[in-house]
Amino acid sequence: MHSTARGPAIGSCRIKPYRSVGDGVADALRLSRAMTLKCGLAELPHGGGKSVVVLGDAPLTPPVRENPVLDIAETNGTLDGRYRTGPDIGITPQDMAVIGRLTSGWAFCRPEALGGSGNSSAVTARGVRAALDAAVAQVRGTRAVTGPADRRHRLRQRRPSPGPVAGRRRRRRGRRRPGRPPPSANNQLTGDEVVTLLHERGITWIPDTVASAGGIIHAVCREEPACDERETDARVDAIGAKVDRILAHARTHGTPAGLRQRAPSPAVTSRATRPRAPRRIARRCGAAGRSGRAP
């Protein structure tokens, strides 16, 4: 949990192999901070959090995934609602149904038939498209996707798909042509120095904490205030107007768009009150660091 200053921390869980337990921890810390930014920019009453399960060498088959899902539910249940998770790599809305059933409903994106908001992929893509439209309008003076439906389909096929991991953009990726933004992903950039490099090379970059917020906007609005689909879609589409303001501010002041973001100080639990995950979680998942010891 990075912050609970605005409300319970939210952030999805990913189950995947990492080179070491330390890499998994670093991923969770980086992504939980991104979720605090994302919730703040989306004006949601939540802070940021993230769950990571470090897999061993075993393929993520349904029997292998079952135990980590139960462990996630067990661990989240100890937090008394201060952290609420959702699906990411290696985990599905059906898994959220299991976690929600075992944690008093503290899981987003359960199947719609079970009272959840369902898969968030399509609505995340809707928000990314709104952000791309706004960015292209700033760069070229025209919207990104216009014209007949068949043309819109062809344009969508050529655009990078939004996803949880598009790779961390390092300095060498700053060679991308000016005006072409990289794909959407929570761990899009490794640090502020890459934001500065993109700015220096004239590349219009949309902070992912704005562009890919459609998924959490949809989940929170549909499951907490019980907004209807029309109201929720309007809030997702408003991502475009937010990108307009961010890029206009960056252009006016000559500053990189991404550096305008600042995460609130992590006003959460003290170290003494942070629950430790049961050691058997590591044994079930086969997780081990380079030293071979489980976390």
PDB file of C-alpha atoms in Angstrom:
ATOM      1  CA  MET A   1       0.000   0.000   0.000  1.00  0.00           C
ATOM      2  CA  HIS A   2       1.463   3.323  -1.063  1.00  0.00           C
ATOM      3  CA  SER A   3      -1.251   5.630   0.274  1.00  0.00           C
ATOM      4  CA  THR A   4      -4.600   5.529   2.035  1.00  0.00           C
ATOM      5  CA  ALA A   5      -4.839   9.307   2.463  1.00  0.00           C
ATOM      6  CA  ARG A   6      -7.805   9.635   0.082  1.00  0.00           C
ATOM      7  CA  GLY A   7      -9.401   6.299   0.959  1.00  0.00           C
ATOM      8  CA  PRO A   8      -8.643   2.574   0.762  1.00  0.00           C
ATOM      9  CA  ALA A   9      -5.713   1.677  -1.480  1.00  0.00           C
ATOM     10  CA  ILE A  10      -6.628   0.009  -4.757  1.00  0.00           C
ATOM     11  CA  GLY A  11      -4.471  -1.713  -7.332  1.00  0.00           C
ATOM     12  CA  SER A  12      -4.462  -4.966  -9.208  1.00  0.00           C
ATOM     13  CA  CYS A  13      -2.506  -8.135  -8.578  1.00  0.00           C
ATOM     14  CA  ARG A  14      -0.092  -9.772 -10.984  1.00  0.00           C
ATOM     15  CA  ILE A  15       1.144 -13.339 -10.818  1.00  0.00           C
ATOM     16  CA  LYS A  16       4.264 -13.804 -12.916  1.00  0.00           C
ATOM     17  CA  PRO A  17       7.876 -14.974 -12.839  1.00  0.00           C
ATOM     18  CA  TYR A  18      10.521 -12.450 -11.787  1.00  0.00           C
ATOM     19  CA  ARG A  19      14.283 -12.845 -11.827  1.00  0.00           C
ATOM     20  CA  SER A  20      14.268 -12.489  -8.051  1.00  0.00           C
ATOM     21  CA  VAL A  21      11.953 -11.700  -5.151  1.00  0.00           C
ATOM     22  CA  GLY A  22      13.591  -8.267  -4.998  1.00  0.00           C
ATOM     23  CA  ASP A  23      12.479  -7.542  -8.555  1.00  0.00           C
ATOM     24  CA  GLY A  24       8.917  -8.445  -7.606  1.00  0.00           C
ATOM     25  CA  VAL A  25       9.030  -6.141  -4.585  1.00  0.00           C
ATOM     26  CA  ALA A  26      10.441  -3.295  -6.712  1.00  0.00           C
ATOM     27  CA  ASP A  27       7.641  -3.793  -9.242  1.00  0.00           C
ATOM     28  CA  ALA A  28       4.985  -3.663  -6.514  1.00  0.00           C
ATOM     29  CA  LEU A  29       6.452  -0.501  -4.986  1.00  0.00           C
ATOM     30  CA  ARG A  30       6.722   1.293  -8.332  1.00  0.00           C
ATOM     31  CA  LEU A  31       3.235   0.312  -9.440  1.00  0.00           C
ATOM     32  CA  SER A  32       1.594   1.143  -6.099  1.00  0.00           C
ATOM     33  CA  ARG A  33       2.958   4.693  -6.388  1.00  0.00           C
ATOM     34  CA  ALA A  34       1.617   4.884  -9.946  1.00  0.00           C
ATOM     35  CA  MET A  35      -1.797   3.842  -8.663  1.00  0.00           C
ATOM     36  CA  THR A  36      -1.792   6.667  -6.104  1.00  0.00           C
ATOM     37  CA  LEU A  37      -1.120   9.117  -8.949  1.00  0.00           C
ATOM     38  CA  LYS A  38      -3.736   7.485 -11.159  1.00  0.00           C
ATOM     39  CA  CYS A  39      -6.450   7.644  -8.498  1.00  0.00           C
ATOM     40  CA  GLY A  40      -5.632  11.253  -7.662  1.00  0.00           C
ATOM     41  CA  LEU A  41      -5.659  12.380 -11.296  1.00  0.00           C
ATOM     42  CA  ALA A  42      -8.912  10.494 -11.892  1.00  0.00           C
ATOM     43  CA  GLU A  43     -10.418  12.132  -8.767  1.00  0.00           C
ATOM     44  CA  LEU A  44     -11.267   8.800  -7.201  1.00  0.00           C
ATOM     45  CA  PRO A  45     -11.577   8.439  -3.398  1.00  0.00           C
ATOM     46  CA  HIS A  46      -8.706   5.988  -3.174  1.00  0.00           C
ATOM     47  CA  GLY A  47      -4.964   5.691  -2.786  1.00  0.00           C
ATOM     48  CA  GLY A  48      -2.633   3.299  -4.545  1.00  0.00           C
ATOM     49  CA  GLY A  49      -1.607  -0.262  -3.822  1.00  0.00           C
ATOM     50  CA  LYS A  50      -0.329  -3.312  -5.682  1.00  0.00           C
ATOM     51  CA  SER A  51      -0.026  -7.057  -5.145  1.00  0.00           C
ATOM     52  CA  VAL A  52       2.664  -9.221  -6.707  1.00  0.00           C
ATOM     53  CA  VAL A  53       3.088 -12.980  -6.529  1.00  0.00           C
ATOM     54  CA  VAL A  54       6.586 -14.095  -7.533  1.00  0.00           C
ATOM     55  CA  LEU A  55       6.322 -17.344  -9.446  1.00  0.00           C
ATOM     56  CA  GLY A  56       8.994 -19.972  -9.740  1.00  0.00           C
ATOM     57  CA  ASP A  57       9.734 -21.902 -12.902  1.00  0.00           C
ATOM     58  CA  ALA A  58       6.414 -23.771 -13.058  1.00  0.00           C
ATOM     59  CA  PRO A  59       4.056 -22.698 -15.892  1.00  0.00           C
ATOM     60  CA  LEU A  60       1.000 -20.762 -14.709  1.00  0.00           C
ATOM     61  CA  THR A  61      -1.546 -23.518 -15.279  1.00  0.00           C
ATOM     62  CA  PRO A  62      -4.975 -23.361 -13.550  1.00  0.00           C
ATOM     63  CA  PRO A  63      -3.886 -25.735 -10.738  1.00  0.00           C
ATOM     64  CA  VAL A  64      -0.731 -23.649 -10.150  1.00  0.00           C
ATOM     65  CA  ARG A  65      -2.730 -20.394 -10.133  1.00  0.00           C
ATOM     66  CA  GLU A  66      -5.328 -21.665  -7.665  1.00  0.00           C
ATOM     67  CA  ASN A  67      -3.052 -21.595  -4.613  1.00  0.00           C
ATOM     68  CA  PRO A  68      -1.702 -18.062  -5.171  1.00  0.00           C
ATOM     69  CA  VAL A  69      -5.267 -16.807  -5.641  1.00  0.00           C
ATOM     70  CA  LEU A  70      -6.266 -18.284  -2.283  1.00  0.00           C
ATOM     71  CA  ASP A  71      -3.150 -16.799  -0.682  1.00  0.00           C
ATOM     72  CA  ILE A  72      -3.954 -13.364  -2.119  1.00  0.00           C
ATOM     73  CA  ALA A  73      -7.430 -13.615  -0.616  1.00  0.00           C
ATOM     74  CA  GLU A  74      -6.017 -14.705   2.747  1.00  0.00           C
ATOM     75  CA  THR A  75      -3.483 -11.876   2.859  1.00  0.00           C
ATOM     76  CA  ASN A  76      -5.955  -9.212   1.678  1.00  0.00           C
ATOM     77  CA  GLY A  77      -8.410 -10.384   4.309  1.00  0.00           C
ATOM     78  CA  THR A  78      -5.956  -9.352   7.050  1.00  0.00           C
ATOM     79  CA  LEU A  79      -6.070  -5.732   5.823  1.00  0.00           C
ATOM     80  CA  ASP A  80      -9.710  -5.149   6.813  1.00  0.00           C
ATOM     81  CA  GLY A  81     -10.632  -3.376   3.587  1.00  0.00           C
ATOM     82  CA  ARG A  82      -7.694  -0.954   3.527  1.00  0.00           C
ATOM     83  CA  TYR A  83      -6.550  -2.526   0.230  1.00  0.00           C
ATOM     84  CA  ARG A  84      -8.788  -3.759  -2.601  1.00  0.00           C
ATOM     85  CA  THR A  85      -7.364  -5.605  -5.559  1.00  0.00           C
ATOM     86  CA  GLY A  86      -8.281  -6.362  -9.163  1.00  0.00           C
ATOM     87  CA  PRO A  87      -7.056  -8.511 -12.082  1.00  0.00           C
ATOM     88  CA  ASP A  88      -3.719  -8.059 -13.834  1.00  0.00           C
ATOM     89  CA  ILE A  89      -1.192 -10.453 -15.387  1.00  0.00           C
ATOM     90  CA  GLY A  90      -1.953 -14.069 -14.580  1.00  0.00           C
ATOM     91  CA  ILE A  91      -5.275 -13.412 -12.867  1.00  0.00           C
ATOM     92  CA  THR A  92      -8.843 -13.134 -14.146  1.00  0.00           C
ATOM     93  CA  PRO A  93     -12.281 -11.721 -13.228  1.00  0.00           C
ATOM     94  CA  GLN A  94     -13.217 -15.260 -12.172  1.00  0.00           C
ATOM     95  CA  ASP A  95     -10.291 -15.209  -9.718  1.00  0.00           C
ATOM     96  CA  MET A  96     -11.610 -11.876  -8.438  1.00  0.00           C
ATOM     97  CA  ALA A  97     -14.902 -13.628  -7.715  1.00  0.00           C
ATOM     98  CA  VAL A  98     -13.035 -16.075  -5.470  1.00  0.00           C
ATOM     99  CA  ILE A  99     -11.078 -13.300  -3.728  1.00  0.00           C
ATOM    100  CA  GLY A 100     -14.216 -11.184  -3.313  1.00  0.00           C
ATOM    101  CA  ARG A 101     -16.118 -14.079  -1.773  1.00  0.00           C
ATOM    102  CA  LEU A 102     -13.345 -14.685   0.757  1.00  0.00           C
ATOM    103  CA  THR A 103     -12.681 -11.011   1.631  1.00  0.00           C
ATOM    104  CA  SER A 104     -16.124  -9.427   2.114  1.00  0.00           C
ATOM    105  CA  GLY A 105     -16.182  -8.210  -1.484  1.00  0.00           C
ATOM    106  CA  TRP A 106     -12.828  -6.380  -1.481  1.00  0.00           C
ATOM    107  CA  ALA A 107     -12.072  -7.191  -5.102  1.00  0.00           C
ATOM    108  CA  PHE A 108     -12.885  -5.215  -8.248  1.00  0.00           C
ATOM    109  CA  CYS A 109     -13.787  -6.482 -11.731  1.00  0.00           C
ATOM    110  CA  ARG A 110     -15.637  -9.615 -10.742  1.00  0.00           C
ATOM    111  CA  PRO A 111     -17.843 -10.999 -13.533  1.00  0.00           C
ATOM    112  CA  GLU A 112     -20.928  -8.861 -14.166  1.00  0.00           C
ATOM    113  CA  ALA A 113     -23.170 -11.845 -13.466  1.00  0.00           C
ATOM    114  CA  LEU A 114     -21.789 -11.828  -9.918  1.00  0.00           C
ATOM    115  CA  GLY A 115     -22.319  -8.109  -9.342  1.00  0.00           C
ATOM    116  CA  GLY A 116     -18.899  -6.866 -10.485  1.00  0.00           C
ATOM    117  CA  SER A 117     -17.914  -4.566 -13.341  1.00  0.00           C
ATOM    118  CA  GLY A 118     -16.397  -7.344 -15.464  1.00  0.00           C
ATOM    119  CA  ASN A 119     -13.304  -7.247 -17.654  1.00  0.00           C
ATOM    120  CA  SER A 120     -11.801  -3.746 -17.810  1.00  0.00           C
ATOM    121  CA  SER A 121      -9.735  -4.193 -21.017  1.00  0.00           C
ATOM    122  CA  ALA A 122     -12.227  -2.578 -23.418  1.00  0.00           C
ATOM    123  CA  VAL A 123     -12.878   0.459 -21.254  1.00  0.00           C
ATOM    124  CA  THR A 124      -9.135   0.907 -20.623  1.00  0.00           C
ATOM    125  CA  ALA A 125      -8.666   0.962 -24.405  1.00  0.00           C
ATOM    126  CA  ARG A 126     -11.476   3.534 -24.654  1.00  0.00           C
ATOM    127  CA  GLY A 127      -9.584   5.830 -22.286  1.00  0.00           C
ATOM    128  CA  VAL A 128      -6.311   5.310 -24.155  1.00  0.00           C
ATOM    129  CA  ARG A 129      -8.043   6.248 -27.410  1.00  0.00           C
ATOM    130  CA  ALA A 130      -9.393   9.455 -25.817  1.00  0.00           C
ATOM    131  CA  ALA A 131      -5.856  10.275 -24.667  1.00  0.00           C
ATOM    132  CA  LEU A 132      -4.409   9.555 -28.136  1.00  0.00           C
ATOM    133  CA  ASP A 133      -7.063  11.743 -29.781  1.00  0.00           C
ATOM    134  CA  ALA A 134      -6.099  14.615 -27.506  1.00  0.00           C
ATOM    135  CA  ALA A 135      -2.364  14.126 -28.046  1.00  0.00           C
ATOM    136  CA  VAL A 136      -2.659  13.961 -31.835  1.00  0.00           C
ATOM    137  CA  ALA A 137      -4.836  17.074 -31.792  1.00  0.00           C
ATOM    138  CA  GLN A 138      -2.088  18.898 -29.894  1.00  0.00           C
ATOM    139  CA  VAL A 139       0.622  17.730 -32.307  1.00  0.00           C
ATOM    140  CA  ARG A 140      -1.183  17.756 -35.672  1.00  0.00           C
ATOM    141  CA  GLY A 141      -4.229  19.903 -35.093  1.00  0.00           C
ATOM    142  CA  THR A 142      -6.687  17.070 -35.870  1.00  0.00           C
ATOM    143  CA  ARG A 143      -8.251  14.236 -33.924  1.00  0.00           C
ATOM    144  CA  ALA A 144      -6.543  10.837 -34.062  1.00  0.00           C
ATOM    145  CA  VAL A 145      -9.527   8.732 -35.137  1.00  0.00           C
ATOM    146  CA  THR A 146     -12.053  10.196 -37.589  1.00  0.00           C
ATOM    147  CA  GLY A 147     -14.072   9.081 -40.590  1.00  0.00           C
ATOM    148  CA  PRO A 148     -16.095   5.967 -41.351  1.00  0.00           C
ATOM    149  CA  ALA A 149     -16.157   2.961 -39.067  1.00  0.00           C
ATOM    150  CA  ASP A 150     -13.919   0.875 -41.368  1.00  0.00           C
ATOM    151  CA  ARG A 151     -11.234   3.582 -41.260  1.00  0.00           C
ATOM    152  CA  ARG A 152     -11.491   3.764 -37.463  1.00  0.00           C
ATOM    153  CA  HIS A 153     -11.001  -0.007 -37.328  1.00  0.00           C
ATOM    154  CA  ARG A 154      -7.865   0.169 -39.491  1.00  0.00           C
ATOM    155  CA  LEU A 155      -6.443   2.946 -37.333  1.00  0.00           C
ATOM    156  CA  ARG A 156      -7.099   0.965 -34.159  1.00  0.00           C
ATOM    157  CA  GLN A 157      -5.279  -2.004 -35.646  1.00  0.00           C
ATOM    158  CA  ARG A 158      -2.190   0.118 -36.214  1.00  0.00           C
ATOM    159  CA  ARG A 159      -2.171   1.661 -32.757  1.00  0.00           C
ATOM    160  CA  PRO A 160      -0.242   0.063 -29.888  1.00  0.00           C
ATOM    161  CA  SER A 161      -2.624  -1.926 -27.705  1.00  0.00           C
ATOM    162  CA  PRO A 162      -2.968  -0.865 -24.068  1.00  0.00           C
ATOM    163  CA  GLY A 163      -1.736  -3.419 -21.601  1.00  0.00           C
ATOM    164  CA  PRO A 164      -0.236  -3.842 -18.158  1.00  0.00           C
ATOM    165  CA  VAL A 165       3.302  -4.354 -19.440  1.00  0.00           C
ATOM    166  CA  ALA A 166       4.513  -2.717 -22.615  1.00  0.00           C
ATOM    167  CA  GLY A 167       8.101  -2.764 -21.430  1.00  0.00           C
ATOM    168  CA  ARG A 168       9.942  -0.153 -19.446  1.00  0.00           C
ATOM    169  CA  ARG A 169      11.052   2.617 -21.735  1.00  0.00           C
ATOM    170  CA  ARG A 170      14.746   3.161 -21.204  1.00  0.00           C
ATOM    171  CA  ARG A 171      17.042   5.837 -22.552  1.00  0.00           C
ATOM    172  CA  ARG A 172      17.692   3.969 -25.779  1.00  0.00           C
ATOM    173  CA  ARG A 173      13.970   4.045 -26.575  1.00  0.00           C
ATOM    174  CA  GLY A 174      14.184   7.841 -26.680  1.00  0.00           C
ATOM    175  CA  ARG A 175      15.064   7.365 -30.383  1.00  0.00           C
ATOM    176  CA  ARG A 176      11.371   6.953 -31.201  1.00  0.00           C
ATOM    177  CA  ARG A 177      10.260   9.418 -33.883  1.00  0.00           C
ATOM    178  CA  PRO A 178       8.970  12.791 -32.626  1.00  0.00           C
ATOM    179  CA  GLY A 179       5.196  12.899 -32.278  1.00  0.00           C
ATOM    180  CA  ARG A 180       4.736   9.126 -31.840  1.00  0.00           C
ATOM    181  CA  PRO A 181       3.806   8.169 -28.258  1.00  0.00           C
ATOM    182  CA  PRO A 182       4.844   4.821 -26.775  1.00  0.00           C
ATOM    183  CA  PRO A 183       2.217   2.233 -25.771  1.00  0.00           C
ATOM    184  CA  SER A 184       0.202   2.393 -22.586  1.00  0.00           C
ATOM    185  CA  ALA A 185       1.482   0.501 -19.542  1.00  0.00           C
ATOM    186  CA  ASN A 186       1.763   1.133 -15.816  1.00  0.00           C
ATOM    187  CA  ASN A 187       5.534   0.591 -15.895  1.00  0.00           C
ATOM    188  CA  GLN A 188       5.947   2.582 -19.089  1.00  0.00           C
ATOM    189  CA  LEU A 189       9.080   4.507 -18.060  1.00  0.00           C
ATOM    190  CA  THR A 190      11.916   3.702 -15.704  1.00  0.00           C
ATOM    191  CA  GLY A 191      12.217   7.198 -14.254  1.00  0.00           C
ATOM    192  CA  ASP A 192      11.895  10.958 -14.650  1.00  0.00           C
ATOM    193  CA  GLU A 193      15.146  11.102 -16.617  1.00  0.00           C
ATOM    194  CA  VAL A 194      13.386   9.290 -19.482  1.00  0.00           C
ATOM    195  CA  VAL A 195      10.546  11.839 -19.365  1.00  0.00           C
ATOM    196  CA  THR A 196      13.135  14.609 -19.755  1.00  0.00           C
ATOM    197  CA  LEU A 197      14.834  12.791 -22.625  1.00  0.00           C
ATOM    198  CA  LEU A 198      11.543  12.373 -24.514  1.00  0.00           C
ATOM    199  CA  HIS A 199      10.797  16.066 -24.000  1.00  0.00           C
ATOM    200  CA  GLU A 200      14.239  17.098 -25.268  1.00  0.00           C
ATOM    201  CA  ARG A 201      13.717  15.044 -28.437  1.00  0.00           C
ATOM    202  CA  GLY A 202      10.329  16.549 -29.151  1.00  0.00           C
ATOM    203  CA  ILE A 203       8.356  13.375 -28.448  1.00  0.00           C
ATOM    204  CA  THR A 204       4.833  13.918 -27.170  1.00  0.00           C
ATOM    205  CA  TRP A 205       4.372  11.572 -24.252  1.00  0.00           C
ATOM    206  CA  ILE A 206       1.141  11.016 -22.351  1.00  0.00           C
ATOM    207  CA  PRO A 207       1.640   9.992 -18.717  1.00  0.00           C
ATOM    208  CA  ASP A 208       0.199   6.528 -18.322  1.00  0.00           C
ATOM    209  CA  THR A 209      -1.302   7.467 -14.972  1.00  0.00           C
ATOM    210  CA  VAL A 210      -3.743   9.550 -17.034  1.00  0.00           C
ATOM    211  CA  ALA A 211      -4.033   7.581 -20.286  1.00  0.00           C
ATOM    212  CA  SER A 212      -4.817   4.148 -18.859  1.00  0.00           C
ATOM    213  CA  ALA A 213      -7.091   5.246 -16.018  1.00  0.00           C
ATOM    214  CA  GLY A 214     -10.232   4.086 -17.834  1.00  0.00           C
ATOM    215  CA  GLY A 215     -10.145   0.676 -16.180  1.00  0.00           C
ATOM    216  CA  ILE A 216     -10.129   1.913 -12.586  1.00  0.00           C
ATOM    217  CA  ILE A 217     -12.604   4.707 -13.371  1.00  0.00           C
ATOM    218  CA  HIS A 218     -15.000   2.119 -14.754  1.00  0.00           C
ATOM    219  CA  ALA A 219     -14.511  -0.342 -11.886  1.00  0.00           C
ATOM    220  CA  VAL A 220     -14.865   2.233  -9.113  1.00  0.00           C
ATOM    221  CA  CYS A 221     -17.774   4.135 -10.676  1.00  0.00           C
ATOM    222  CA  ARG A 222     -19.751   1.001 -11.509  1.00  0.00           C
ATOM    223  CA  GLU A 223     -19.104  -0.826  -8.238  1.00  0.00           C
ATOM    224  CA  GLU A 224     -18.979   1.902  -5.585  1.00  0.00           C
ATOM    225  CA  PRO A 225     -21.188   4.923  -6.422  1.00  0.00           C
ATOM    226  CA  ALA A 226     -23.222   2.655  -8.737  1.00  0.00           C
ATOM    227  CA  CYS A 227     -23.055   5.088 -11.680  1.00  0.00           C
ATOM    228  CA  ASP A 228     -24.817   3.947 -14.810  1.00  0.00           C
ATOM    229  CA  GLU A 229     -22.885   3.059 -17.955  1.00  0.00           C
ATOM    230  CA  ARG A 230     -23.509   6.451 -19.568  1.00  0.00           C
ATOM    231  CA  GLU A 231     -22.116   8.391 -16.604  1.00  0.00           C
ATOM    232  CA  THR A 232     -19.138   6.069 -16.366  1.00  0.00           C
ATOM    233  CA  ASP A 233     -18.329   6.334 -20.075  1.00  0.00           C
ATOM    234  CA  ALA A 234     -18.470  10.131 -19.801  1.00  0.00           C
ATOM    235  CA  ARG A 235     -15.873  10.058 -17.041  1.00  0.00           C
ATOM    236  CA  VAL A 236     -13.644   7.770 -19.092  1.00  0.00           C
ATOM    237  CA  ASP A 237     -13.999  10.010 -22.171  1.00  0.00           C
ATOM    238  CA  ALA A 238     -13.014  13.008 -20.010  1.00  0.00           C
ATOM    239  CA  ILE A 239      -9.475  11.568 -19.997  1.00  0.00           C
ATOM    240  CA  GLY A 240      -9.055  13.349 -23.340  1.00  0.00           C
ATOM    241  CA  ALA A 241      -9.823  16.766 -21.822  1.00  0.00           C
ATOM    242  CA  LYS A 242      -7.386  16.047 -18.987  1.00  0.00           C
ATOM    243  CA  VAL A 243      -4.643  15.178 -21.480  1.00  0.00           C
ATOM    244  CA  ASP A 244      -5.430  18.427 -23.333  1.00  0.00           C
ATOM    245  CA  ARG A 245      -4.850  20.421 -20.150  1.00  0.00           C
ATOM    246  CA  ILE A 246      -1.665  18.559 -19.204  1.00  0.00           C
ATOM    247  CA  LEU A 247      -0.067  18.925 -22.652  1.00  0.00           C
ATOM    248  CA  ALA A 248      -1.164  22.549 -22.970  1.00  0.00           C
ATOM    249  CA  HIS A 249       0.407  23.336 -19.599  1.00  0.00           C
ATOM    250  CA  ALA A 250       3.614  21.520 -20.580  1.00  0.00           C
ATOM    251  CA  ARG A 251       3.802  23.421 -23.876  1.00  0.00           C
ATOM    252  CA  THR A 252       3.094  26.801 -22.268  1.00  0.00           C
ATOM    253  CA  HIS A 253       5.718  26.343 -19.576  1.00  0.00           C
ATOM    254  CA  GLY A 254       8.242  24.378 -21.640  1.00  0.00           C
ATOM    255  CA  THR A 255       8.267  21.485 -19.175  1.00  0.00           C
ATOM    256  CA  PRO A 256       7.842  17.705 -19.698  1.00  0.00           C
ATOM    257  CA  ALA A 257       4.251  16.576 -19.155  1.00  0.00           C
ATOM    258  CA  GLY A 258       5.190  13.670 -16.904  1.00  0.00           C
ATOM    259  CA  LEU A 259       7.190  15.779 -14.439  1.00  0.00           C
ATOM    260  CA  ARG A 260       4.082  17.731 -13.477  1.00  0.00           C
ATOM    261  CA  GLN A 261       2.845  14.683 -11.568  1.00  0.00           C
ATOM    262  CA  ARG A 262       3.800  14.311  -7.951  1.00  0.00           C
ATOM    263  CA  ALA A 263       2.531  11.474  -5.835  1.00  0.00           C
ATOM    264  CA  PRO A 264       1.255  12.380  -2.372  1.00  0.00           C
ATOM    265  CA  SER A 265       3.454  11.308   0.483  1.00  0.00           C
ATOM    266  CA  PRO A 266       2.666   7.709   1.381  1.00  0.00           C
ATOM    267  CA  ALA A 267       0.309   8.364   4.303  1.00  0.00           C
ATOM    268  CA  VAL A 268      -0.393   4.759   5.093  1.00  0.00           C
ATOM    269  CA  THR A 269       0.360   2.197   7.689  1.00  0.00           C
ATOM    270  CA  SER A 270       3.466   2.199   9.783  1.00  0.00           C
ATOM    271  CA  ARG A 271       5.996  -0.578   9.313  1.00  0.00           C
ATOM    272  CA  ALA A 272       4.818  -2.125  12.559  1.00  0.00           C
ATOM    273  CA  THR A 273       1.256  -2.536  11.290  1.00  0.00           C
ATOM    274  CA  ARG A 274       2.039  -3.846   7.829  1.00  0.00           C
ATOM    275  CA  PRO A 275       0.979  -7.476   7.729  1.00  0.00           C
ATOM    276  CA  ARG A 276       3.521  -9.992   6.577  1.00  0.00           C
ATOM    277  CA  ALA A 277       2.408 -12.521   4.000  1.00  0.00           C
ATOM    278  CA  PRO A 278       2.424 -16.094   5.282  1.00  0.00           C
ATOM    279  CA  ARG A 279       5.651 -17.901   4.396  1.00  0.00           C
ATOM    280  CA  ARG A 280       3.646 -20.697   2.815  1.00  0.00           C
ATOM    281  CA  ILE A 281       2.696 -18.314  -0.011  1.00  0.00           C
ATOM    282  CA  ALA A 282       6.253 -18.525  -1.278  1.00  0.00           C
ATOM    283  CA  ARG A 283       6.314 -22.292  -0.920  1.00  0.00           C
ATOM    284  CA  ARG A 284       3.054 -22.717  -2.839  1.00  0.00           C
ATOM    285  CA  CYS A 285       4.198 -20.546  -5.730  1.00  0.00           C
ATOM    286  CA  GLY A 286       7.747 -21.868  -5.838  1.00  0.00           C
ATOM    287  CA  ALA A 287       9.100 -18.321  -5.377  1.00  0.00           C
ATOM    288  CA  ALA A 288      12.757 -17.916  -4.504  1.00  0.00           C
ATOM    289  CA  GLY A 289      15.339 -15.219  -4.909  1.00  0.00           C
ATOM    290  CA  ARG A 290      18.723 -15.642  -6.497  1.00  0.00           C
ATOM    291  CA  SER A 291      19.978 -16.885  -3.177  1.00  0.00           C
ATOM    292  CA  GLY A 292      17.362 -19.652  -3.343  1.00  0.00           C
ATOM    293  CA  ARG A 293      15.600 -18.469  -0.178  1.00  0.00           C
ATOM    294  CA  ALA A 294      11.878 -17.812  -0.127  1.00  0.00           C
ATOM    295  CA  PRO A 295      10.692 -14.321   0.956  1.00  0.00           C
TER     296      PRO A 295
END
